[in-house]
Amino acid sequence: MHSGAERVLRYEGKAKRVYRTGTPGECVIEFTDAATAFNGERKGEISDKGRINCATTSIFMAMLEEHGVPTHVIRQLSETELLARDVEIVPLEVVVRNIAAGSFTRRLGVPEGTPLSRPIVEFSYKRDDLGDPLLTRSHIEVLDLAPADVVAELEVRALRINELLRSHMVDRGVTLVDFKLEFGHTADGELVLADEISPDTCRFWDTATGDKLDKDLFRHDLGDATPAYQLLLDRLGATGVPA
Ligand code: UDP
């Protein structure tokens, strides 16, 4: 890990570790090579993924900030670490879909690759022990997971982020199929985009070839995911860790 001020592990997720720093309101997020799929049933590693996803997230978050979307990222600290604002995560996974894939195809019988007539926003309960179940707005309200105005705002932000990511990727020959977002509140109550944006959390298809450039390669054992993750980063025009 990056040397420097004392850090205390605050949370260890499936692909990231979050550390407290000496500064209140800030944390360090370390991206690892660990990969899981199907709610942890399939476990492994995608070599070099920590570096690639850290850089990819850093680029996407900076692009979104430039377009007025507040995020938790402050700056990249090292090849595998971001400095971020500390947030209390809203316990909802916000999924946006442009094209049918994954659980949408499994649940609804729509063939993979079917374009959707408009982007869909779905909410799931961020609960690994329950397998992140899909939620209706009534579920969210009755279970008191988030106030209605926050849910409405999450949908507006998710759709705006979709438009920004989609057009950014179109220009780079990549189709944005679907993705998952997480949001959180900072100590002063600001709602910001949190977590990561990477091939672990998005489906990206090479527009020209249809090749998958995301975690589906790992999920379905379709070959080495590292070159695909790297290709995606290359398309973003990464130039390395900022000094
Ligand atoms: N996703 C994610 N974390 C999750 C579930 C989904 O990052 O816990 C992402 C996934 O990579 C895809 C999108 O959200 O880009 C939609 O996933 P889907 O519901 O199709 O689930 P999956 O096929 O992963 O079971």
CSV table of C-alpha atoms and ligand atoms in Angstrom, one decimal:
chain,number,residue,atom,x,y,z
A,1,MET,CA,0.0,0.0,0.0
A,2,HIS,CA,1.0,3.6,-0.6
A,3,SER,CA,3.2,4.8,2.3
A,4,GLY,CA,2.4,8.0,4.2
A,5,ALA,CA,0.1,9.0,7.0
A,6,GLU,CA,-1.2,6.3,9.2
A,7,ARG,CA,-4.2,4.5,7.8
A,8,VAL,CA,-6.7,2.2,9.5
A,9,LEU,CA,-8.7,-0.3,7.6
A,10,ARG,CA,-12.3,0.8,7.8
A,11,TYR,CA,-14.0,-1.6,5.4
A,12,GLU,CA,-13.0,-4.5,3.2
A,13,GLY,CA,-15.2,-5.2,0.2
A,14,LYS,CA,-15.0,-7.8,-2.5
A,15,ALA,CA,-12.6,-5.8,-4.7
A,16,LYS,CA,-11.6,-2.8,-2.7
A,17,ARG,CA,-10.4,-1.8,0.7
A,18,VAL,CA,-11.3,1.5,2.4
A,19,TYR,CA,-9.0,3.1,4.9
A,20,ARG,CA,-9.4,6.0,7.3
A,21,THR,CA,-6.8,8.6,7.0
A,22,GLY,CA,-5.7,11.1,9.6
A,23,THR,CA,-8.0,13.7,8.0
A,24,PRO,CA,-11.7,13.7,9.0
A,25,GLY,CA,-14.0,13.4,6.1
A,26,GLU,CA,-11.5,11.7,3.8
A,27,CYS,CA,-10.7,8.1,3.1
A,28,VAL,CA,-8.3,6.1,0.9
A,29,ILE,CA,-9.8,3.5,-1.5
A,30,GLU,CA,-7.5,0.7,-2.6
A,31,PHE,CA,-8.4,-1.3,-5.7
A,32,THR,CA,-7.4,-5.0,-5.6
A,33,ASP,CA,-7.1,-7.7,-8.2
A,34,ALA,CA,-9.8,-9.8,-6.4
A,35,ALA,CA,-12.8,-10.7,-8.5
A,36,THR,CA,-16.1,-12.2,-7.5
A,37,ALA,CA,-19.3,-13.0,-9.4
A,38,PHE,CA,-22.7,-14.3,-8.7
A,39,ASN,CA,-22.8,-12.8,-5.2
A,40,GLY,CA,-19.4,-14.2,-4.2
A,41,GLU,CA,-20.1,-17.8,-5.5
A,42,ARG,CA,-17.3,-17.5,-8.1
A,43,LYS,CA,-14.1,-16.1,-6.7
A,44,GLY,CA,-10.7,-15.4,-8.4
A,45,GLU,CA,-8.4,-12.7,-9.5
A,46,ILE,CA,-8.0,-10.6,-12.6
A,47,SER,CA,-4.3,-9.8,-12.7
A,48,ASP,CA,-3.6,-6.1,-12.8
A,49,LYS,CA,-7.3,-5.2,-12.3
A,50,GLY,CA,-6.6,-3.0,-9.3
A,51,ARG,CA,-4.4,-0.7,-11.3
A,52,ILE,CA,-6.7,-0.7,-14.3
A,53,ASN,CA,-9.9,-0.1,-12.4
A,54,CYS,CA,-8.4,2.6,-10.2
A,55,ALA,CA,-7.3,4.5,-13.3
A,56,THR,CA,-10.6,3.9,-15.2
A,57,THR,CA,-12.6,5.1,-12.2
A,58,SER,CA,-10.4,8.1,-11.8
A,59,ILE,CA,-10.9,9.1,-15.4
A,60,PHE,CA,-14.7,8.6,-15.4
A,61,MET,CA,-15.2,10.4,-12.2
A,62,ALA,CA,-13.1,13.4,-13.3
A,63,MET,CA,-15.1,13.5,-16.6
A,64,LEU,CA,-18.4,13.5,-14.6
A,65,GLU,CA,-17.2,16.2,-12.3
A,66,GLU,CA,-16.3,18.3,-15.3
A,67,HIS,CA,-19.9,18.0,-16.4
A,68,GLY,CA,-21.3,19.0,-13.0
A,69,VAL,CA,-21.9,15.6,-11.4
A,70,PRO,CA,-20.5,15.6,-7.8
A,71,THR,CA,-18.5,12.5,-6.9
A,72,HIS,CA,-16.6,11.3,-3.9
A,73,VAL,CA,-13.2,11.3,-5.7
A,74,ILE,CA,-10.7,13.9,-4.6
A,75,ARG,CA,-7.7,12.6,-6.6
A,76,GLN,CA,-5.7,9.6,-7.5
A,77,LEU,CA,-2.9,8.9,-5.0
A,78,SER,CA,-1.1,5.9,-6.5
A,79,GLU,CA,-1.6,3.3,-9.2
A,80,THR,CA,-4.1,1.5,-7.1
A,81,GLU,CA,-5.4,4.2,-4.7
A,82,LEU,CA,-7.8,7.0,-4.8
A,83,LEU,CA,-8.3,9.7,-2.1
A,84,ALA,CA,-12.0,10.2,-1.6
A,85,ARG,CA,-14.6,12.0,0.5
A,86,ASP,CA,-16.0,9.8,3.3
A,87,VAL,CA,-19.6,9.1,2.6
A,88,GLU,CA,-22.5,7.2,4.2
A,89,ILE,CA,-23.6,4.9,1.4
A,90,VAL,CA,-27.3,4.9,0.5
A,91,PRO,CA,-28.1,1.2,0.7
A,92,LEU,CA,-29.3,1.0,-2.9
A,93,GLU,CA,-27.6,-0.2,-6.0
A,94,VAL,CA,-28.7,1.9,-8.9
A,95,VAL,CA,-28.5,0.0,-12.2
A,96,VAL,CA,-29.0,1.7,-15.6
A,97,ARG,CA,-29.6,-0.4,-18.7
A,98,ASN,CA,-29.5,0.6,-22.4
A,99,ILE,CA,-29.3,-2.9,-23.9
A,100,ALA,CA,-30.7,-6.2,-22.4
A,101,ALA,CA,-28.0,-8.3,-20.7
A,102,GLY,CA,-27.3,-10.2,-17.5
A,103,SER,CA,-30.1,-10.5,-14.9
A,104,PHE,CA,-32.5,-8.5,-17.1
A,105,THR,CA,-32.3,-11.2,-19.8
A,106,ARG,CA,-32.5,-14.0,-17.2
A,107,ARG,CA,-35.5,-12.6,-15.4
A,108,LEU,CA,-37.5,-11.3,-18.3
A,109,GLY,CA,-36.6,-13.6,-21.2
A,110,VAL,CA,-35.3,-10.8,-23.4
A,111,PRO,CA,-32.4,-11.9,-25.6
A,112,GLU,CA,-29.0,-10.4,-24.8
A,113,GLY,CA,-28.2,-7.5,-27.1
A,114,THR,CA,-31.8,-6.3,-27.5
A,115,PRO,CA,-31.8,-2.5,-27.4
A,116,LEU,CA,-34.2,-1.0,-24.9
A,117,SER,CA,-36.6,1.7,-26.2
A,118,ARG,CA,-35.4,4.0,-23.4
A,119,PRO,CA,-32.9,3.7,-20.5
A,120,ILE,CA,-34.2,1.8,-17.5
A,121,VAL,CA,-33.3,2.5,-13.9
A,122,GLU,CA,-33.5,-0.3,-11.4
A,123,PHE,CA,-32.9,-0.2,-7.6
A,124,SER,CA,-31.6,-3.2,-5.6
A,125,TYR,CA,-31.2,-3.6,-1.9
A,126,LYS,CA,-27.4,-3.5,-1.1
A,127,ARG,CA,-27.5,-6.6,1.0
A,128,ASP,CA,-25.1,-9.4,0.0
A,129,ASP,CA,-26.7,-11.8,2.5
A,130,LEU,CA,-30.0,-11.5,0.5
A,131,GLY,CA,-28.3,-11.5,-2.9
A,132,ASP,CA,-29.0,-7.8,-3.6
A,133,PRO,CA,-32.8,-8.2,-4.3
A,134,LEU,CA,-34.6,-5.9,-6.8
A,135,LEU,CA,-36.8,-3.3,-5.1
A,136,THR,CA,-39.9,-1.4,-6.1
A,137,ARG,CA,-40.3,2.2,-4.8
A,138,SER,CA,-42.9,0.8,-2.4
A,139,HIS,CA,-40.3,-1.5,-0.9
A,140,ILE,CA,-37.8,1.3,-0.6
A,141,GLU,CA,-40.4,3.5,1.2
A,142,VAL,CA,-41.9,0.8,3.5
A,143,LEU,CA,-38.5,-0.6,4.4
A,144,ASP,CA,-37.4,3.1,5.0
A,145,LEU,CA,-34.2,2.6,2.9
A,146,ALA,CA,-34.2,6.1,1.4
A,147,PRO,CA,-36.6,9.1,1.4
A,148,ALA,CA,-38.7,9.5,-1.8
A,149,ASP,CA,-37.0,12.7,-2.8
A,150,VAL,CA,-33.6,11.0,-2.6
A,151,VAL,CA,-34.8,8.1,-4.7
A,152,ALA,CA,-36.1,10.6,-7.3
A,153,GLU,CA,-32.8,12.4,-7.3
A,154,LEU,CA,-30.9,9.2,-7.7
A,155,GLU,CA,-32.9,8.4,-10.8
A,156,VAL,CA,-32.3,11.8,-12.3
A,157,ARG,CA,-28.5,11.6,-11.6
A,158,ALA,CA,-28.3,8.0,-12.9
A,159,LEU,CA,-29.9,9.0,-16.2
A,160,ARG,CA,-27.7,12.1,-16.5
A,161,ILE,CA,-24.6,9.9,-15.8
A,162,ASN,CA,-25.8,7.4,-18.4
A,163,GLU,CA,-26.0,10.1,-21.0
A,164,LEU,CA,-22.5,11.4,-20.2
A,165,LEU,CA,-20.9,8.0,-20.0
A,166,ARG,CA,-22.7,6.8,-23.1
A,167,SER,CA,-21.7,9.7,-25.3
A,168,HIS,CA,-18.1,9.6,-23.9
A,169,MET,CA,-17.8,5.9,-24.9
A,170,VAL,CA,-19.5,6.2,-28.3
A,171,ASP,CA,-16.7,8.6,-29.3
A,172,ARG,CA,-14.3,5.8,-28.3
A,173,GLY,CA,-15.9,3.0,-30.2
A,174,VAL,CA,-17.4,1.4,-27.1
A,175,THR,CA,-21.1,0.6,-26.4
A,176,LEU,CA,-22.3,1.1,-22.8
A,177,VAL,CA,-24.7,-1.7,-22.2
A,178,ASP,CA,-25.5,-1.3,-18.5
A,179,PHE,CA,-23.9,-0.3,-15.2
A,180,LYS,CA,-24.3,-0.1,-11.5
A,181,LEU,CA,-23.9,3.1,-9.4
A,182,GLU,CA,-23.7,3.7,-5.7
A,183,PHE,CA,-24.3,7.1,-4.0
A,184,GLY,CA,-23.5,8.4,-0.5
A,185,HIS,CA,-24.0,11.4,1.7
A,186,THR,CA,-21.0,13.4,2.9
A,187,ALA,CA,-20.8,14.5,6.5
A,188,ASP,CA,-22.3,17.9,5.4
A,189,GLY,CA,-25.2,16.1,3.8
A,190,GLU,CA,-24.2,16.4,0.1
A,191,LEU,CA,-25.4,13.5,-2.1
A,192,VAL,CA,-22.5,12.4,-4.3
A,193,LEU,CA,-21.7,9.5,-6.6
A,194,ALA,CA,-19.5,7.0,-4.8
A,195,ASP,CA,-17.9,3.6,-5.4
A,196,GLU,CA,-16.3,2.9,-8.8
A,197,ILE,CA,-17.0,3.0,-12.5
A,198,SER,CA,-15.1,0.3,-14.2
A,199,PRO,CA,-15.4,-2.9,-16.2
A,200,ASP,CA,-16.3,-4.6,-12.9
A,201,THR,CA,-19.4,-2.5,-12.6
A,202,CYS,CA,-20.3,-1.7,-16.2
A,203,ARG,CA,-20.9,-3.8,-19.3
A,204,PHE,CA,-18.9,-2.4,-22.2
A,205,TRP,CA,-19.0,-3.9,-25.7
A,206,ASP,CA,-16.6,-3.0,-28.5
A,207,THR,CA,-18.9,-1.4,-31.0
A,208,ALA,CA,-17.1,-2.7,-34.1
A,209,THR,CA,-16.5,-6.3,-33.0
A,210,GLY,CA,-19.1,-6.9,-30.3
A,211,ASP,CA,-16.3,-8.1,-28.0
A,212,LYS,CA,-17.0,-7.9,-24.3
A,213,LEU,CA,-14.7,-5.6,-22.5
A,214,ASP,CA,-15.9,-6.2,-18.9
A,215,LYS,CA,-16.4,-8.7,-16.1
A,216,ASP,CA,-18.7,-11.0,-18.1
A,217,LEU,CA,-15.4,-12.5,-19.4
A,218,PHE,CA,-14.7,-13.6,-15.8
A,219,ARG,CA,-18.3,-14.4,-14.9
A,220,HIS,CA,-18.7,-16.8,-17.8
A,221,ASP,CA,-15.1,-17.9,-18.1
A,222,LEU,CA,-14.7,-16.5,-21.6
A,223,GLY,CA,-11.0,-16.0,-21.4
A,224,ASP,CA,-8.4,-13.6,-19.8
A,225,ALA,CA,-10.2,-10.4,-18.8
A,226,THR,CA,-7.0,-8.4,-18.2
A,227,PRO,CA,-6.4,-7.4,-21.9
A,228,ALA,CA,-10.1,-6.4,-22.3
A,229,TYR,CA,-9.9,-4.2,-19.1
A,230,GLN,CA,-6.7,-2.7,-20.4
A,231,LEU,CA,-8.2,-2.1,-23.9
A,232,LEU,CA,-11.1,-0.2,-22.3
A,233,LEU,CA,-8.6,1.9,-20.3
A,234,ASP,CA,-6.6,2.5,-23.5
A,235,ARG,CA,-9.7,3.8,-25.3
A,236,LEU,CA,-10.1,6.3,-22.5
A,237,GLY,CA,-6.7,7.6,-23.4
A,238,ALA,CA,-5.1,7.0,-20.0
A,239,THR,CA,-1.7,8.5,-19.6
A,240,GLY,CA,-0.8,7.1,-16.2
A,241,VAL,CA,-1.0,8.3,-12.6
A,242,PRO,CA,-1.2,12.1,-12.4
A,243,ALA,CA,1.9,13.6,-10.7
B,1,UDP,N1,-23.5,-4.9,-11.2
B,1,UDP,C1,-22.5,-4.6,-10.3
B,1,UDP,N2,-22.6,-5.2,-9.0
B,1,UDP,C2,-23.6,-6.0,-8.7
B,1,UDP,C3,-24.6,-6.2,-9.6
B,1,UDP,C4,-24.5,-5.7,-10.9
B,1,UDP,O1,-21.6,-3.9,-10.6
B,1,UDP,O2,-23.7,-6.4,-7.5
B,1,UDP,C5,-23.4,-4.3,-12.6
B,1,UDP,C6,-23.1,-5.3,-13.6
B,1,UDP,O3,-21.7,-5.3,-13.9
B,1,UDP,C7,-23.8,-4.8,-14.8
B,1,UDP,C8,-25.0,-4.1,-14.2
B,1,UDP,O4,-24.7,-3.8,-12.9
B,1,UDP,O5,-23.0,-3.9,-15.5
B,1,UDP,C9,-26.3,-4.9,-14.3
B,1,UDP,O6,-26.0,-6.2,-13.7
B,1,UDP,P1,-27.1,-7.3,-13.7
B,1,UDP,O7,-28.3,-6.9,-12.9
B,1,UDP,O8,-27.4,-7.7,-15.1
B,1,UDP,O9,-26.5,-8.5,-12.9
B,1,UDP,P2,-25.5,-9.7,-13.2
B,1,UDP,O10,-25.7,-10.1,-14.6
B,1,UDP,O11,-24.2,-9.1,-12.8
B,1,UDP,O12,-26.0,-10.7,-12.2
